[in-house]
Tab-separated table of N, CA and C in Angstrom:
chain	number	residue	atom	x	y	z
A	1	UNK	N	116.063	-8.781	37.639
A	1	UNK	CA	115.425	-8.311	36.434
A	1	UNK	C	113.973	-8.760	36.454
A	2	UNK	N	113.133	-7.962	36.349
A	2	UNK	CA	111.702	-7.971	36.216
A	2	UNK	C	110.880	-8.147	35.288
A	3	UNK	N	110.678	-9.003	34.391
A	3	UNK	CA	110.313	-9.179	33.156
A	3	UNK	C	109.118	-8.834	33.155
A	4	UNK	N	107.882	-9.056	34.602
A	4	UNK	CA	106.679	-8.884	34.161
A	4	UNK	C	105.970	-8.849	35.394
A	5	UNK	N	105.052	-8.295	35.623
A	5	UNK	CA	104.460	-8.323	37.033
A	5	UNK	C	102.977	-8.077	36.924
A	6	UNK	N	102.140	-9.301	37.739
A	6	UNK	CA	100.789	-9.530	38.011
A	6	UNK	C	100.745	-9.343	38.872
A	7	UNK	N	99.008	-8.291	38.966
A	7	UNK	CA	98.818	-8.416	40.615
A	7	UNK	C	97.454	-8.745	40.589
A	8	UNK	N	96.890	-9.191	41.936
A	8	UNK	CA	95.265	-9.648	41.812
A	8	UNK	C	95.162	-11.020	41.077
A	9	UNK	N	95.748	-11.582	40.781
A	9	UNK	CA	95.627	-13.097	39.763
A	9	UNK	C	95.737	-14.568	40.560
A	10	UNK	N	94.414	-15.202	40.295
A	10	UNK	CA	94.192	-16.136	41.411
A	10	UNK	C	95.753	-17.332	40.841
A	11	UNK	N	96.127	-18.042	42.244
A	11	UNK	CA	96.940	-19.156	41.987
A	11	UNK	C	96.769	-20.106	42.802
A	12	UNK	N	97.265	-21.293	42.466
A	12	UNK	CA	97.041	-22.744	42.914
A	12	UNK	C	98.239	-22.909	43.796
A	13	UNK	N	98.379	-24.061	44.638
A	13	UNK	CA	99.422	-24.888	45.082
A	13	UNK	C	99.856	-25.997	43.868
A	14	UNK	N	100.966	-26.057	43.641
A	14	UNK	CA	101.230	-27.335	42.632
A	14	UNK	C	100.524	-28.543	42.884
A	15	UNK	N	100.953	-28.641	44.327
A	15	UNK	CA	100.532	-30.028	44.255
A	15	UNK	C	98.921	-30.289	44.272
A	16	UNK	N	98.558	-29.118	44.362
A	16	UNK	CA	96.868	-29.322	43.858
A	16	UNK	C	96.536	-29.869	42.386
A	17	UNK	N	97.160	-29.495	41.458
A	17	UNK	CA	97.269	-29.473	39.940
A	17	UNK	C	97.767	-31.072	39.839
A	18	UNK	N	96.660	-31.546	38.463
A	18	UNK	CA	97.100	-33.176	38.288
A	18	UNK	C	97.213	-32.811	36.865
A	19	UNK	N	98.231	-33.785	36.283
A	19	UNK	CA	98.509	-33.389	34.947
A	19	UNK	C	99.029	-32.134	34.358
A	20	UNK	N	99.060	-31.887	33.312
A	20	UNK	CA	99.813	-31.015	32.666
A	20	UNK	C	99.121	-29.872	31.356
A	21	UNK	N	99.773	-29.145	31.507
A	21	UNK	CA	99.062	-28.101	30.210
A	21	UNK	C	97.533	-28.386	29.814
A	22	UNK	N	96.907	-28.610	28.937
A	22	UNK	CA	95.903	-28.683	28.240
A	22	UNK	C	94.870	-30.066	28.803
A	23	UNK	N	96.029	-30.398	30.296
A	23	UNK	CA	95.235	-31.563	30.807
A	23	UNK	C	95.148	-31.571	32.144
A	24	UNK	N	95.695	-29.921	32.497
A	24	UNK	CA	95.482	-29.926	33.861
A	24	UNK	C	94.324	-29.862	34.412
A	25	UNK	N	94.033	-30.589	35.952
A	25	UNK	CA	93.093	-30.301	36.152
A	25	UNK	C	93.247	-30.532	38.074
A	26	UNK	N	92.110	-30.156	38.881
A	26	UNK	CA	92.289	-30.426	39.970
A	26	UNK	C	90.829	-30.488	40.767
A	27	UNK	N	90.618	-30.739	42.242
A	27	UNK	CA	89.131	-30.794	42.731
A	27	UNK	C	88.985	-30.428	43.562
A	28	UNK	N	87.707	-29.605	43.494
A	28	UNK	CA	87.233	-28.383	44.140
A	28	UNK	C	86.172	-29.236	45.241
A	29	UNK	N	86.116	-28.542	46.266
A	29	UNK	CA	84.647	-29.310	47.308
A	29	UNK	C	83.705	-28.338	47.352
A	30	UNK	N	82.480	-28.652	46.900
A	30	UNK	CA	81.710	-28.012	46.680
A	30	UNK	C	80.341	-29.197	47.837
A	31	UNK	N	80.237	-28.455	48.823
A	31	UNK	CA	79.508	-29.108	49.981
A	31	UNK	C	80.666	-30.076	50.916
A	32	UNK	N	80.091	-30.988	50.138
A	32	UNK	CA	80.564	-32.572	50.511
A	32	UNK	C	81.007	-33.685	49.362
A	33	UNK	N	81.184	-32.367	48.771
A	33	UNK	CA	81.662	-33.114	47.375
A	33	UNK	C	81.983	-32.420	46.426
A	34	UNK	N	83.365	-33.974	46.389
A	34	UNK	CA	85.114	-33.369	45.526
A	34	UNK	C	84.238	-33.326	43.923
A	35	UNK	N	84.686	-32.195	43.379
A	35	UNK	CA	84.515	-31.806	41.527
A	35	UNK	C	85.640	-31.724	41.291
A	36	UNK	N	85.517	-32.726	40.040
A	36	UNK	CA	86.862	-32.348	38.905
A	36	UNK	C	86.362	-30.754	38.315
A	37	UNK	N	87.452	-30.369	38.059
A	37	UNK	CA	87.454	-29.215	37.460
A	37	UNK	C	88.716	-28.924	36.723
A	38	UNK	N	89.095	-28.206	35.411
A	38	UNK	CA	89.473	-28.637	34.000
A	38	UNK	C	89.988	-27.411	34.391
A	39	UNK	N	91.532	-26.846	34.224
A	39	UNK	CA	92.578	-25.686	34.570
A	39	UNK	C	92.751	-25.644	33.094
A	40	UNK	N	93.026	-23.947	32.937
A	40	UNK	CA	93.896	-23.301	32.146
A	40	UNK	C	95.278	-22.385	32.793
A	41	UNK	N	96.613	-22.757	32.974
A	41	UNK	CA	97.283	-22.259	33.791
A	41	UNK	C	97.963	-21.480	33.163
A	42	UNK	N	98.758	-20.159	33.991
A	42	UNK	CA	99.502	-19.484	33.258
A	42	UNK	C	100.981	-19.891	33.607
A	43	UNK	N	102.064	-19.250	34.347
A	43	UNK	CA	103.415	-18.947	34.768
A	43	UNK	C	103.100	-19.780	36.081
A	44	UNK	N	104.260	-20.628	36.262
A	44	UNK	CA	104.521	-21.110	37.384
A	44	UNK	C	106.050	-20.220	38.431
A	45	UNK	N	105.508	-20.292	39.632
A	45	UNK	CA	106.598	-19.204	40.396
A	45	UNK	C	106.392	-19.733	41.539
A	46	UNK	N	107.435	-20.659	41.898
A	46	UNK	CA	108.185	-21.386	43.023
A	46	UNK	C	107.062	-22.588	42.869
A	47	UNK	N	106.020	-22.606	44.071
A	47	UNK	CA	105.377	-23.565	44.676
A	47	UNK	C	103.795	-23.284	43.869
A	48	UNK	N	103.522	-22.447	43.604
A	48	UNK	CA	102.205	-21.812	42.951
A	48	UNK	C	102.497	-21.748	41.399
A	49	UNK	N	100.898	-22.157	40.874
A	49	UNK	CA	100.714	-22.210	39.448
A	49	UNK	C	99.426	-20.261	39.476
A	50	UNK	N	99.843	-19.781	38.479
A	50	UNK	CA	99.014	-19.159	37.759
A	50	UNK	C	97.384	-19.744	37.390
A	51	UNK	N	96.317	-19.310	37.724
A	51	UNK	CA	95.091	-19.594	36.846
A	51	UNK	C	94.953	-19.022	35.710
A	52	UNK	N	94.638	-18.878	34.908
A	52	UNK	CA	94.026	-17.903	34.137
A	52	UNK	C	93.033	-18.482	34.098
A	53	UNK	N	91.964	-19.690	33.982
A	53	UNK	CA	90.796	-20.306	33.759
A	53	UNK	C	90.322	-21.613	34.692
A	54	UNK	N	89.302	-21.259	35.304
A	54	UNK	CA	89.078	-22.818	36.149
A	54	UNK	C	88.694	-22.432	37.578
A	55	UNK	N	89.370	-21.372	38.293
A	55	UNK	CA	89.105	-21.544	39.697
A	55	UNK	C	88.412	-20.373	40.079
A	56	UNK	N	87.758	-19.970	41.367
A	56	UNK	CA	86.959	-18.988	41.804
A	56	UNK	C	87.854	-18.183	42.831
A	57	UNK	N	88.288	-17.479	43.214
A	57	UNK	CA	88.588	-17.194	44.322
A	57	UNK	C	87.315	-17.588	45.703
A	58	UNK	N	88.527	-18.028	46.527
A	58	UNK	CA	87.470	-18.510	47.984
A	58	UNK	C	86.817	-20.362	47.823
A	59	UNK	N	87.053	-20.863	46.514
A	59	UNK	CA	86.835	-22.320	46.424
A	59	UNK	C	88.144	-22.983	47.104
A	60	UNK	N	87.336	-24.104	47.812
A	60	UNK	CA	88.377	-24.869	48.519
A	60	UNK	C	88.887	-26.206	47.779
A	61	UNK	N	90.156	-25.908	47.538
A	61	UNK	CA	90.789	-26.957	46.492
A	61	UNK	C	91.354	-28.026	47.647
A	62	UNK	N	91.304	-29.334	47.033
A	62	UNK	CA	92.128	-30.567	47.195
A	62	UNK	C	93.287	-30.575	47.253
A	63	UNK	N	94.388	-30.337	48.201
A	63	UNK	CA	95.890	-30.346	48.195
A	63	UNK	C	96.270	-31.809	48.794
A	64	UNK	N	95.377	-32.754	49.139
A	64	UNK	CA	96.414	-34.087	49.582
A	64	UNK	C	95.113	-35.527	49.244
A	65	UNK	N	95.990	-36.531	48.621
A	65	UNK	CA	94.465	-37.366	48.696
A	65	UNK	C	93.880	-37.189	47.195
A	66	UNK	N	94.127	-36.046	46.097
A	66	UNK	CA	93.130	-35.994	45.237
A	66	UNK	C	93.820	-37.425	44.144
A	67	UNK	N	94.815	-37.818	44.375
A	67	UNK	CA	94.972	-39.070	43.278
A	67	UNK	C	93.870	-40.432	43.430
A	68	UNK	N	93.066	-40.202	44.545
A	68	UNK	CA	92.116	-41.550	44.742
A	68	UNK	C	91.043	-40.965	44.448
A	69	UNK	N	90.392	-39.484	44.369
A	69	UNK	CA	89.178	-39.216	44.178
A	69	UNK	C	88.950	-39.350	42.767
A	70	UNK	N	87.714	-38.919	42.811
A	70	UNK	CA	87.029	-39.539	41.532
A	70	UNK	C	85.547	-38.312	41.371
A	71	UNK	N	85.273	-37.267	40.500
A	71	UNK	CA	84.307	-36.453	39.995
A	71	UNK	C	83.050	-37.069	41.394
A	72	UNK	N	82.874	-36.233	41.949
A	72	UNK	CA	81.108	-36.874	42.538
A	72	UNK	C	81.316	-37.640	43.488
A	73	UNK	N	82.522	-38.162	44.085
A	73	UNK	CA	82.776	-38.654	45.587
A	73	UNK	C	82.596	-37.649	46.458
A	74	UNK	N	82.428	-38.392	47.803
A	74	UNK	CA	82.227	-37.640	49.059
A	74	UNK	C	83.392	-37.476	49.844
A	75	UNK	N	83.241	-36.200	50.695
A	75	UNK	CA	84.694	-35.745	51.118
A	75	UNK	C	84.917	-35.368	52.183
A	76	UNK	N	85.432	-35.315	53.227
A	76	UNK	CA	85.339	-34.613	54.631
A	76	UNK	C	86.647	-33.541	54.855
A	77	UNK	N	86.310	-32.316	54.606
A	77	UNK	CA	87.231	-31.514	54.510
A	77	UNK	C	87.847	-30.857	56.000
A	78	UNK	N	89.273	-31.344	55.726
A	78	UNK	CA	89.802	-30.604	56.698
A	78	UNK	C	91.288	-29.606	56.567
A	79	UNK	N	90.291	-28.254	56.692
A	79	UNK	CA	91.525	-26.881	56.851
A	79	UNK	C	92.618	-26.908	57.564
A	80	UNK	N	93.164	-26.529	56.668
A	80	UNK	CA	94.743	-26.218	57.417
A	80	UNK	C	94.700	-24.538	57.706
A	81	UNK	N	94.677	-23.842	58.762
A	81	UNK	CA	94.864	-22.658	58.792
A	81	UNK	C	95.909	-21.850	58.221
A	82	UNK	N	97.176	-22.789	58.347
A	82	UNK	CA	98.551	-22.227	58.097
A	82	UNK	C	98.085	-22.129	56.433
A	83	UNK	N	97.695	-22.529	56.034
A	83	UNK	CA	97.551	-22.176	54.344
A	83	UNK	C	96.762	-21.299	53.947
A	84	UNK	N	95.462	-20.480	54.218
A	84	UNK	CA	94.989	-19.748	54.170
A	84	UNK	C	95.612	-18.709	54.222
């Protein structure tokens, strides 16, 4: 049964997402450096959260490590292909 169907709508990895509802949030690398950035999420479906507010398509989010960063630290990013 199909209750509802989005298409085109950016989504997260969970474990990118810290906190909850009205306090989610997660960090984006922008250069060489991790940004907090403040989520509005929609429907969660399996492993992925819904955006509705917060992310860009093509920004590279924090999936491991973001519980020690901190707004304005420095970061050395390394891609995982398999996730792309």
């Amino acid at each position: 049964l199909i209750i509802e169907e989005r298409k085109n709508i950016p989504v997260v990895m969970k474990e990118a997402v810290i906190g909850k509802d009205a306090g989610a949030y997660l960090y984006v690398v922008q250069e060489d450096t991790a940004r907090q950035r403040s989520l509005k999420l929609g429907i969660r479906e399996g492993a992925v959260y819904e955006v509705v507010e917060g992310l860009k398509e093509g920004e590279l989010v924090v999936i491991m490590g973001q519980q020690r960063l901190r707004d304005g630290m420095k970061v050395s990013v390394q891609e995982d292909k398999d996730i792309r």
